[in-house]
mmCIF file of C-alpha atoms and ligand atoms in Angstrom:
data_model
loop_
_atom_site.group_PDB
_atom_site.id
_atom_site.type_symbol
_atom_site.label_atom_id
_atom_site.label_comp_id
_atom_site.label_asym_id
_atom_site.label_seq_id
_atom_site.Cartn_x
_atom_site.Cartn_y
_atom_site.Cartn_z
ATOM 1 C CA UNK A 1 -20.635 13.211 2.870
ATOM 2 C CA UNK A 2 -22.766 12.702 5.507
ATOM 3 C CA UNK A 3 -24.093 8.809 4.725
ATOM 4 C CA UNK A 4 -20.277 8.558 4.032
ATOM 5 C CA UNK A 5 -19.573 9.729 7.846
ATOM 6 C CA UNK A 6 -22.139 7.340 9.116
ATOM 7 C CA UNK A 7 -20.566 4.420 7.070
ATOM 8 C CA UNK A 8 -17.110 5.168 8.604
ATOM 9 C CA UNK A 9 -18.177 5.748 12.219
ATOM 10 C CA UNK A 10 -20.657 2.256 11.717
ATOM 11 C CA UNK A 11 -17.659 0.267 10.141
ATOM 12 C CA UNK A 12 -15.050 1.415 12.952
ATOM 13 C CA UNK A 13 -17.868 0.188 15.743
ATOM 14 C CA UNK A 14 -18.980 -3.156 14.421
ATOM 15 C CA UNK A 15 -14.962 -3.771 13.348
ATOM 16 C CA UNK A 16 -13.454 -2.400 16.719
ATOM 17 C CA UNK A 17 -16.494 -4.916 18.680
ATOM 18 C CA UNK A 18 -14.944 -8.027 16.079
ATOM 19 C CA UNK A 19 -11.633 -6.992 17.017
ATOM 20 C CA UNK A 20 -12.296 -7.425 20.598
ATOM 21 C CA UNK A 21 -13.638 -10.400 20.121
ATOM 22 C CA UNK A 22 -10.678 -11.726 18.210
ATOM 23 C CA UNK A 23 -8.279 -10.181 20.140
ATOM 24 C CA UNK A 24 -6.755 -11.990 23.491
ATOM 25 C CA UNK A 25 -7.492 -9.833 26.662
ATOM 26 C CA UNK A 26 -4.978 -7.600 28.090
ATOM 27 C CA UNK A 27 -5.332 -9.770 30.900
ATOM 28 C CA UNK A 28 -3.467 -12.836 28.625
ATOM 29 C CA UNK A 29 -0.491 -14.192 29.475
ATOM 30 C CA UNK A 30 2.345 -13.094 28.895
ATOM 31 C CA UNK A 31 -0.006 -9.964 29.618
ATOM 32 C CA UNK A 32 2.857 -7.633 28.704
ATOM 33 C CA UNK A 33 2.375 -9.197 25.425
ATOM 34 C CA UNK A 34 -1.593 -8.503 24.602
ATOM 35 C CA UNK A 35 -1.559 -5.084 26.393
ATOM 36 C CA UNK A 36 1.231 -4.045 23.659
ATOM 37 C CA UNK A 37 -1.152 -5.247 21.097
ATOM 38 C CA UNK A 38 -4.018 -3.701 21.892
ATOM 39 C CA UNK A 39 -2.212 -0.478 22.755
ATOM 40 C CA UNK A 40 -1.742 -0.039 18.952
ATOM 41 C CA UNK A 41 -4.820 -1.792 17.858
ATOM 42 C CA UNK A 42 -6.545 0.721 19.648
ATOM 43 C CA UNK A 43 -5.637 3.288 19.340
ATOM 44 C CA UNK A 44 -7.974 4.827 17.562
ATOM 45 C CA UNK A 45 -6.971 4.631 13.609
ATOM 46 C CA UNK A 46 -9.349 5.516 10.787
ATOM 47 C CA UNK A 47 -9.851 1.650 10.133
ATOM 48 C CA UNK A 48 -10.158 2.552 6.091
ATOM 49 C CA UNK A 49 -9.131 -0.920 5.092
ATOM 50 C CA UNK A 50 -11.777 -2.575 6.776
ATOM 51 C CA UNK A 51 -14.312 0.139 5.861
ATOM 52 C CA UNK A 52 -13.205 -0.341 2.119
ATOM 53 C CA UNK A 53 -14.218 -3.812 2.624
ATOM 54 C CA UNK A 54 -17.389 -3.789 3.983
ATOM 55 C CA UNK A 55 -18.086 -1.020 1.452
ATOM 56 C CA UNK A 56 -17.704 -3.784 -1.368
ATOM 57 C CA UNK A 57 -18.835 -6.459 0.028
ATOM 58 C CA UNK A 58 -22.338 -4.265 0.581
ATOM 59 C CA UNK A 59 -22.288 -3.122 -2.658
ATOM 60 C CA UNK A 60 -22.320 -6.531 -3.896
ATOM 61 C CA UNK A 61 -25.183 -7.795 -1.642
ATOM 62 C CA UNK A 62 -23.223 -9.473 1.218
ATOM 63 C CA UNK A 63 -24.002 -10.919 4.477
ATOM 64 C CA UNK A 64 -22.482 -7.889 6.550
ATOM 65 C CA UNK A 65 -21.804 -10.758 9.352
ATOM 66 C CA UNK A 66 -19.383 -12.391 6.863
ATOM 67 C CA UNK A 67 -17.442 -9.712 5.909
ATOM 68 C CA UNK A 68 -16.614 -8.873 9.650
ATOM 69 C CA UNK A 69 -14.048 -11.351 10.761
ATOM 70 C CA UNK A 70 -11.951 -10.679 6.777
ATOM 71 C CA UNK A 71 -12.155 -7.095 7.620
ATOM 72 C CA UNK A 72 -10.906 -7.355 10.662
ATOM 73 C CA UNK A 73 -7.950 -9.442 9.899
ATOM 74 C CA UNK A 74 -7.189 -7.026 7.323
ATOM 75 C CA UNK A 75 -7.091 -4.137 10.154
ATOM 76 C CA UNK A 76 -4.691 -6.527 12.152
ATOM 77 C CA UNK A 77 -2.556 -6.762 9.446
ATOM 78 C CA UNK A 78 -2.265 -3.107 8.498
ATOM 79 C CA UNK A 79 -1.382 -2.379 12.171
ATOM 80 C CA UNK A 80 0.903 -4.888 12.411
ATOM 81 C CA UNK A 81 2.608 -3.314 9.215
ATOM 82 C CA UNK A 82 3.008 0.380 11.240
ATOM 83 C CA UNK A 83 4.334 -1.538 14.861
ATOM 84 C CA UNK A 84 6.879 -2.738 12.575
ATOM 85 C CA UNK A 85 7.122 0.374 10.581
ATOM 86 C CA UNK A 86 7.743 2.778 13.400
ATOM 87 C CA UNK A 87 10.830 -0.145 14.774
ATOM 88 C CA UNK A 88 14.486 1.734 15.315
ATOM 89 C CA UNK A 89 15.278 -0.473 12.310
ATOM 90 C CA UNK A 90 12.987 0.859 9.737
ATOM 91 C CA UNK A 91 11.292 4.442 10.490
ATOM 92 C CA UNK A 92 12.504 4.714 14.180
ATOM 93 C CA UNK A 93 9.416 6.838 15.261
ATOM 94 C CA UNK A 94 8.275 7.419 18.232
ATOM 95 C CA UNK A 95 4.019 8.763 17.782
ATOM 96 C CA UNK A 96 1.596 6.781 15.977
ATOM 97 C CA UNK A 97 -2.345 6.870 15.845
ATOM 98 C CA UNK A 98 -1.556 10.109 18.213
ATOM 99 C CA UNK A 99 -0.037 7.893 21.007
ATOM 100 C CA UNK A 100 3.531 6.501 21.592
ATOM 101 C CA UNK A 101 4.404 3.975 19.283
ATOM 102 C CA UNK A 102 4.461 0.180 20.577
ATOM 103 C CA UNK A 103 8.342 -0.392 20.923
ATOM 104 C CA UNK A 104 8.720 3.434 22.871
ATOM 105 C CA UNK A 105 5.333 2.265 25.194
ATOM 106 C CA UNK A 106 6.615 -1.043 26.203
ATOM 107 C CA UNK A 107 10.319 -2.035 24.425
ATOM 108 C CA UNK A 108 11.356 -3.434 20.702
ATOM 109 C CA UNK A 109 11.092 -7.005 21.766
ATOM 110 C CA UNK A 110 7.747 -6.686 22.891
ATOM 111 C CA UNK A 111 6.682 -4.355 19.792
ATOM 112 C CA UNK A 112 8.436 -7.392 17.237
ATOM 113 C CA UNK A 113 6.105 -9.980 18.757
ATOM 114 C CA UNK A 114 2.906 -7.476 19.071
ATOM 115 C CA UNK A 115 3.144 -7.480 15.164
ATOM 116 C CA UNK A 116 4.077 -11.148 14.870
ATOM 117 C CA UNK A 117 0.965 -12.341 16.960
ATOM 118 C CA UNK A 118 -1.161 -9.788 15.322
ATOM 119 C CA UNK A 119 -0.086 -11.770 12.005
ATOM 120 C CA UNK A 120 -1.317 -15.061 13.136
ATOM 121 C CA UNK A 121 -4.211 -13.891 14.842
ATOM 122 C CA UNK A 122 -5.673 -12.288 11.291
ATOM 123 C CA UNK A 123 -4.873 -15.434 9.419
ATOM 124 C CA UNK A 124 -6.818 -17.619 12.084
ATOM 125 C CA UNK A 125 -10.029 -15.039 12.260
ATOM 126 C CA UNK A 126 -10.216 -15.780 8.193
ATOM 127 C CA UNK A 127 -9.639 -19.689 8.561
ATOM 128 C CA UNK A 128 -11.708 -20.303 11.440
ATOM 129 C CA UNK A 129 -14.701 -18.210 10.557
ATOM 130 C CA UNK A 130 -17.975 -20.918 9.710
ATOM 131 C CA UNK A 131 -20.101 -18.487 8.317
ATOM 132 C CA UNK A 132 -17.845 -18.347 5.189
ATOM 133 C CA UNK A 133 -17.475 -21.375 3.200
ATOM 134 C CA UNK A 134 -14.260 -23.480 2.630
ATOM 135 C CA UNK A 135 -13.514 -22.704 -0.698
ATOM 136 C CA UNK A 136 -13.665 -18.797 -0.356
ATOM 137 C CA UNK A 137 -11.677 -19.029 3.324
ATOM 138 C CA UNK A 138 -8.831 -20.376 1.126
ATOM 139 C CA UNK A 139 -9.268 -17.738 -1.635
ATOM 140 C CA UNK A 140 -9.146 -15.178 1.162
ATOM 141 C CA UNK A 141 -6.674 -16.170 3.029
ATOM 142 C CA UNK A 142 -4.720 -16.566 -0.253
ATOM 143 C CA UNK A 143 -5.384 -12.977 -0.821
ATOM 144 C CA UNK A 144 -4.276 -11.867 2.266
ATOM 145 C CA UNK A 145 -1.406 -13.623 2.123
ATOM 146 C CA UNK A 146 -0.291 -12.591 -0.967
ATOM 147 C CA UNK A 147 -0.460 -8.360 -0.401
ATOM 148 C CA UNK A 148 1.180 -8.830 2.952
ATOM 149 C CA UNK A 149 4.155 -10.193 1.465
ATOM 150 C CA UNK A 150 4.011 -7.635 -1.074
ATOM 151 C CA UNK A 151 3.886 -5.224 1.359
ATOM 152 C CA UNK A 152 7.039 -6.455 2.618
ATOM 153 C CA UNK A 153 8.355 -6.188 -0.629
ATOM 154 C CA UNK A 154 7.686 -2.815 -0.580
ATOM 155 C CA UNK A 155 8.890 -2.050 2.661
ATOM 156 C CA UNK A 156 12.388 -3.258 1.676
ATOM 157 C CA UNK A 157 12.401 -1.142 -1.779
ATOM 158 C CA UNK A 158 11.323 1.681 0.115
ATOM 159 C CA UNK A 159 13.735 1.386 2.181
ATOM 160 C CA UNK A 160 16.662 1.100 -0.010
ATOM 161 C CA UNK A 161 15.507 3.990 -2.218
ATOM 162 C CA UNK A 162 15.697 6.100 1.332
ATOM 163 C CA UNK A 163 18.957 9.174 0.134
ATOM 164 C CA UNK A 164 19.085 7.716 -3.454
ATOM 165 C CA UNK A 165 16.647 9.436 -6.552
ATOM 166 C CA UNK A 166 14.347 6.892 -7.286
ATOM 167 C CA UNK A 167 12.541 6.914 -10.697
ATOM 168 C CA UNK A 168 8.963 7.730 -10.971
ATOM 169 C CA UNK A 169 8.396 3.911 -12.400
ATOM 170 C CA UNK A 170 10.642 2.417 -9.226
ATOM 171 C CA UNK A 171 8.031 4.649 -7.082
ATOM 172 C CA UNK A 172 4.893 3.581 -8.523
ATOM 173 C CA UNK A 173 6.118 0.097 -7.961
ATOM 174 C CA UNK A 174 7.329 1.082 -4.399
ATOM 175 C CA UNK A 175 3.785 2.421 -3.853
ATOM 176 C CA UNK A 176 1.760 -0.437 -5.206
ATOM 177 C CA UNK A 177 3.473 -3.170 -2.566
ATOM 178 C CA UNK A 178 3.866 -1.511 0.317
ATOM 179 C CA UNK A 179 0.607 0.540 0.758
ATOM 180 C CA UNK A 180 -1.735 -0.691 -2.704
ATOM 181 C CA UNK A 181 -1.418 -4.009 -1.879
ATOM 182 C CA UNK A 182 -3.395 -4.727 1.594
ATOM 183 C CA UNK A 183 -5.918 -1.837 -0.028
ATOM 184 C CA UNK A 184 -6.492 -4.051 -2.896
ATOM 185 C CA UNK A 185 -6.891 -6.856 -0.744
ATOM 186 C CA UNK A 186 -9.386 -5.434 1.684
ATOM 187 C CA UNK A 187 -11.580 -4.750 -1.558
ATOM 188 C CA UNK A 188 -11.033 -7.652 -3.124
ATOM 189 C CA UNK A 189 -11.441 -9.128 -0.513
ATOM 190 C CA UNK A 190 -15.397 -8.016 -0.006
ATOM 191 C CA UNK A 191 -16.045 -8.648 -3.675
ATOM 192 C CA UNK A 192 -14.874 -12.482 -3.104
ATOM 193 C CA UNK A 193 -17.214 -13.337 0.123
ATOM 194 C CA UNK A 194 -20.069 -11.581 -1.731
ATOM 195 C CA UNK A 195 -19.158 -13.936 -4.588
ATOM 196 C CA UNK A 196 -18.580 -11.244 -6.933
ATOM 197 C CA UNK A 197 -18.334 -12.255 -11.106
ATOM 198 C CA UNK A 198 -14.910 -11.913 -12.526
ATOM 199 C CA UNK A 199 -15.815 -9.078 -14.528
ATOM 200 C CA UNK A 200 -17.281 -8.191 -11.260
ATOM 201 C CA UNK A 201 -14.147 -8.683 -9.591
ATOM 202 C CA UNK A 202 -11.736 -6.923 -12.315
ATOM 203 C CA UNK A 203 -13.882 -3.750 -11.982
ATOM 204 C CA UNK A 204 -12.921 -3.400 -8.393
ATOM 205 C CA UNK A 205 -9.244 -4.260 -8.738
ATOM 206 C CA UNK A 206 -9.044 -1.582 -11.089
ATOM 207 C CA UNK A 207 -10.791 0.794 -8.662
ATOM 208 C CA UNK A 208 -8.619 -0.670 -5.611
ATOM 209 C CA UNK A 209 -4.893 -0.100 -7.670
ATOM 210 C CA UNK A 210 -6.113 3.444 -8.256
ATOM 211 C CA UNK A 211 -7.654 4.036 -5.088
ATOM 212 C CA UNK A 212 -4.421 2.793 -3.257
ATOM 213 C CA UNK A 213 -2.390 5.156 -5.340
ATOM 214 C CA UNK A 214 -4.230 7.930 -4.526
ATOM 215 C CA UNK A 215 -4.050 7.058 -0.671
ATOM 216 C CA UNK A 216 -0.397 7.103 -1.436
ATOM 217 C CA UNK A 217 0.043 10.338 -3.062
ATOM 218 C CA UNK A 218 -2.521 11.806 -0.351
ATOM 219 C CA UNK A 219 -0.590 10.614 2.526
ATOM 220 C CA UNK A 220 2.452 12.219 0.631
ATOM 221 C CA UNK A 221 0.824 15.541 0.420
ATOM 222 C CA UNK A 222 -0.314 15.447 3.911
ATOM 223 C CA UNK A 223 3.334 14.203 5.133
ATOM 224 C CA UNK A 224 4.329 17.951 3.797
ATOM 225 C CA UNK A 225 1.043 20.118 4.374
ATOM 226 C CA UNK A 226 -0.283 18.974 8.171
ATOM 227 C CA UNK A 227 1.062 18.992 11.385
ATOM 228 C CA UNK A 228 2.375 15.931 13.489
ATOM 229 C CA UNK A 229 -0.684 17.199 16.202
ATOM 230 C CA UNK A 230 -3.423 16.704 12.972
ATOM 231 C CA UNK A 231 -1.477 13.404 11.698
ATOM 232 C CA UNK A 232 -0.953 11.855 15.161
ATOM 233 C CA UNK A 233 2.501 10.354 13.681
ATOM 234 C CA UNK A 234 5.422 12.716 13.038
ATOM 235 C CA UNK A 235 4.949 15.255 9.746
ATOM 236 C CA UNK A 236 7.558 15.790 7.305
ATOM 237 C CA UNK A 237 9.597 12.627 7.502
ATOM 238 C CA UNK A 238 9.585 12.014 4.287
ATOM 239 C CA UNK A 239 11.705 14.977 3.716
ATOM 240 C CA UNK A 240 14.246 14.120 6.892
ATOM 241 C CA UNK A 241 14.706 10.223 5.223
ATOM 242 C CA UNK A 242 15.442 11.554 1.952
ATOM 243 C CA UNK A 243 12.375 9.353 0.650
ATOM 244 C CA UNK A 244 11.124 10.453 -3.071
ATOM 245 C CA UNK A 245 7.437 11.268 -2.567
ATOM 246 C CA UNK A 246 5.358 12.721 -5.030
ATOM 247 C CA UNK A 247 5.573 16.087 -3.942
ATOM 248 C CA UNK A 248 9.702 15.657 -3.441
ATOM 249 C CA UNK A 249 9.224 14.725 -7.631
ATOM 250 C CA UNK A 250 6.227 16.531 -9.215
ATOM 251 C CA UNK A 251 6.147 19.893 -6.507
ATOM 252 C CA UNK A 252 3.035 20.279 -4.251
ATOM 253 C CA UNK A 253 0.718 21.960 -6.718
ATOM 254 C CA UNK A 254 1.101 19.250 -9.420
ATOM 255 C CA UNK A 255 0.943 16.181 -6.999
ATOM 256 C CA UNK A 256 -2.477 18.159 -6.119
ATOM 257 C CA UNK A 257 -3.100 17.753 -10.060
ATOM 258 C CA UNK A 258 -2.011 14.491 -10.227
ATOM 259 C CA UNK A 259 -4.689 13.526 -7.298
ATOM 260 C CA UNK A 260 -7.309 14.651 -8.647
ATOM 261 C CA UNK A 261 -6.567 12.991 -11.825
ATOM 262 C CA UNK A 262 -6.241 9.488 -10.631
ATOM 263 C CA UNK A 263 -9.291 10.087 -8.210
ATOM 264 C CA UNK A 264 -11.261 10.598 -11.363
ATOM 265 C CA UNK A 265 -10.092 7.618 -12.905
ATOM 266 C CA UNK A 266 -10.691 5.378 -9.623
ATOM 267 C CA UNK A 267 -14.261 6.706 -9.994
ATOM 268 C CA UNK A 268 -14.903 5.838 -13.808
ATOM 269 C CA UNK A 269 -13.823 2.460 -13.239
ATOM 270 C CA UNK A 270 -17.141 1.682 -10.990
ATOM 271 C CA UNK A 271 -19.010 2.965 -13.939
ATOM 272 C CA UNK A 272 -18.589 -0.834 -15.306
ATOM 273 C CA UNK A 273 -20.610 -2.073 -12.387
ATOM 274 C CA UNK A 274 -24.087 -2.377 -12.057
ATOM 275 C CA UNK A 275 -24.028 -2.233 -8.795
ATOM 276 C CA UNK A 276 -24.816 0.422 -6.054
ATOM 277 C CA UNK A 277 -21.698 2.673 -5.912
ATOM 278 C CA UNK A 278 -22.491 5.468 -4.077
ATOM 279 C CA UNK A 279 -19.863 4.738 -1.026
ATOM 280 C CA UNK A 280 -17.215 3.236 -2.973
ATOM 281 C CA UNK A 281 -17.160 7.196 -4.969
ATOM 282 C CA UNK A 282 -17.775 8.788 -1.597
ATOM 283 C CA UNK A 283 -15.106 7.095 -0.147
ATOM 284 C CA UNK A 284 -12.336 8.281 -3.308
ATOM 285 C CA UNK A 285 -13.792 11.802 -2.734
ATOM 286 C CA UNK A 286 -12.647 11.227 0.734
ATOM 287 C CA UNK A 287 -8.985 9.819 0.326
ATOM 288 C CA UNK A 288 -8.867 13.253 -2.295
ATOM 289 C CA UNK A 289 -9.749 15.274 0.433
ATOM 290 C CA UNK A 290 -8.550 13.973 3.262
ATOM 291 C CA UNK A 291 -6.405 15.836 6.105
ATOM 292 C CA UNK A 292 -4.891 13.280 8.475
HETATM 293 C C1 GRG B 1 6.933 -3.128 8.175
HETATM 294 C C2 GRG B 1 6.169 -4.995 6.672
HETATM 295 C C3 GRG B 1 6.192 -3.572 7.001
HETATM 296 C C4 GRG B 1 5.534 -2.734 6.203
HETATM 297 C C5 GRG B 1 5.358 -1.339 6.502
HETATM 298 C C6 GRG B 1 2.543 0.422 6.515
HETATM 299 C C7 GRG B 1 3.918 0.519 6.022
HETATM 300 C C8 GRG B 1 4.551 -0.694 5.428
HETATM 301 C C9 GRG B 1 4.600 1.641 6.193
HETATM 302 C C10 GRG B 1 4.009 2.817 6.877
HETATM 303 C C11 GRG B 1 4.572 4.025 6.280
HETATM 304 C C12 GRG B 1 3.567 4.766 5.516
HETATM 305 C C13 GRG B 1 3.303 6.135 5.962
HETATM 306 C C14 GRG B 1 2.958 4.231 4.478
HETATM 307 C C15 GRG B 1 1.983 4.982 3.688
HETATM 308 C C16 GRG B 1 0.590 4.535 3.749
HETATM 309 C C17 GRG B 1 0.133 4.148 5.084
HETATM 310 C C18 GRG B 1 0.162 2.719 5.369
HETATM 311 C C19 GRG B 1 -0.330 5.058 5.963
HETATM 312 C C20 GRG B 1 -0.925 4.725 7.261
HETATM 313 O O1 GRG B 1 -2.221 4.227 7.071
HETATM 314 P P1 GRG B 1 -3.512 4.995 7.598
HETATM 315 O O2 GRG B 1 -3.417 6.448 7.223
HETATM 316 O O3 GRG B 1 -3.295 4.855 9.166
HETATM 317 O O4 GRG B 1 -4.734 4.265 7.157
HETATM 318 P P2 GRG B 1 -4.377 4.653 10.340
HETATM 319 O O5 GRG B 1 -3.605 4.942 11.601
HETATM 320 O O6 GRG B 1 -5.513 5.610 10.132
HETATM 321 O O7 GRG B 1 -4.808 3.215 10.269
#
């Protein structure tokens, strides 16, 4: 657990440094704009996506300094999702990462665009990166592409299952866009700039679609079990939207049961890699465990 801690506090500093760099200055006109941005980049989240990627791309034998800018537009992407998220018109929240949300700190307008911009800006990181060659840029910006839009997707089913009881199968499939998605891209994403084999590459899908379901059912479990002061985003929404979780389906103590089972299955696939893959099992133990 320790190494694991020293991975996550290493990843957050080199990413939060790339994202800096990336990032326009608050000082950037329209400056109302870039301060909004960086208010929610900022704002201190665990940065798990981009850790998941720099996990696999170092198990594979990566250059760490290619995997930085992909990371990072992965980060952008996620927070871009949760500035939208937290809008009147979807989840109408008002705390996130522990801090106002983006529309409550500066206005809805302003919060639309944040995430718009921070859209763009992670697609241009990936294409204009020269340490990584053509052909994988596309591949990853293909990637990226493809689990944001799922994550749309998911959004939108999520949404209209909000009141209504929503099968387990029409949850899974809820789960796997909106949050498994970008998770399977950030380590996906690793395994393709450390030019991973496909059997390479199927392994850590596998471990990715479990791993993101596991996040899911976690963050389910904690939406019922923490406080919004441990979270930093309001607890027990879930409940007030009418939203089927796991717990809302299964009960607490079997959604426990039901973690533990898929952790131990997001574990066994890495046993088809011969590859170091100590952090990638340290980091399931962690989404298992997890309390915020
Ligand atoms: C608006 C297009 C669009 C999509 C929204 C991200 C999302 C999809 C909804 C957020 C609601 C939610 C609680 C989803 C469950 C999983 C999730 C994304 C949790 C937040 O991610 P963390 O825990 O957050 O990694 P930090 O702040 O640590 O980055």
């Amino acid at each position: 657990m320790k190494d694991l801690e020293f991975f996550f506090n290493r990843c957050s500093q080199i990413v939060d440094a790339e994202l800096d760099k990336l990032i326009p200055s608050a000082a950037t006109q329209p400056a109302r704009l870039y301060e909004a941005i960086r208010w929610s980049v900022f704002a201190g989240g665990k940065r798990f996506r981009p850790a998941l990627c720099l996990a696999v791309g170092n198990a594979f034998g990566a250059d760490e300094k290619k995997l930085l800018s992909t990371a990072s537009a992965i980060e952008m992407i996620h927070t871009y999702s949760l500035i939208h998220d937290d809008l009147p018109a979807m989840d109408n929240d008002d705390l996130r990462r522990g801090r106002a949300t983006c529309h409550v700190k500066f206005d809805e307008a302003t919060a639309i665009l944040a995430g718009d911009i921070l859209q763009t800006l992670a697609f241009q990181a990936i294409a204009k990166d020269a340490l990584i060659s053509d052909k994988i840029r596309v591949k990853l910006i293909a990637e990226l592409a493809g689990s944001a839009a799922k994550m749309v997707d998911g959004q939108r089913l999520d949404l209209d299952g909000e009141g209504k009881t929503v099968p387990i199968e029409d949850l899974e499939k809820i789960h796997q866009n909106k949050t498994g998605a970008l998770i399977s891209a950030a380590a996906r994403s690793g395994a393709l700039i450390a030019e991973a084999s496909e059997k390479e590459l199927e392994a850590i899908t596998n471990y990715a679609s479990k791993l993101g379901l596991l996040f899911q059912i976690t963050d389910d479990l904690l939406d019922v079990t923490q406080t919004t002061e441990t979270l930093g985003k309001t607890a027990g929404k879930d409940e007030r939207a009418e939203k089927a979780t796991y717990p809302s389906i299964y009960g607490i103590e079997e959604t426990r049961k039901l973690a533990e089972k898929v952790h131990v299955e997001a574990v066994g696939e890495l046993d088809e890699l011969e590859k170091p893959t100590d952090i990638l099992r340290e980091i399931a133990g962690f989404i298992l465990n997890r309390k915020a």
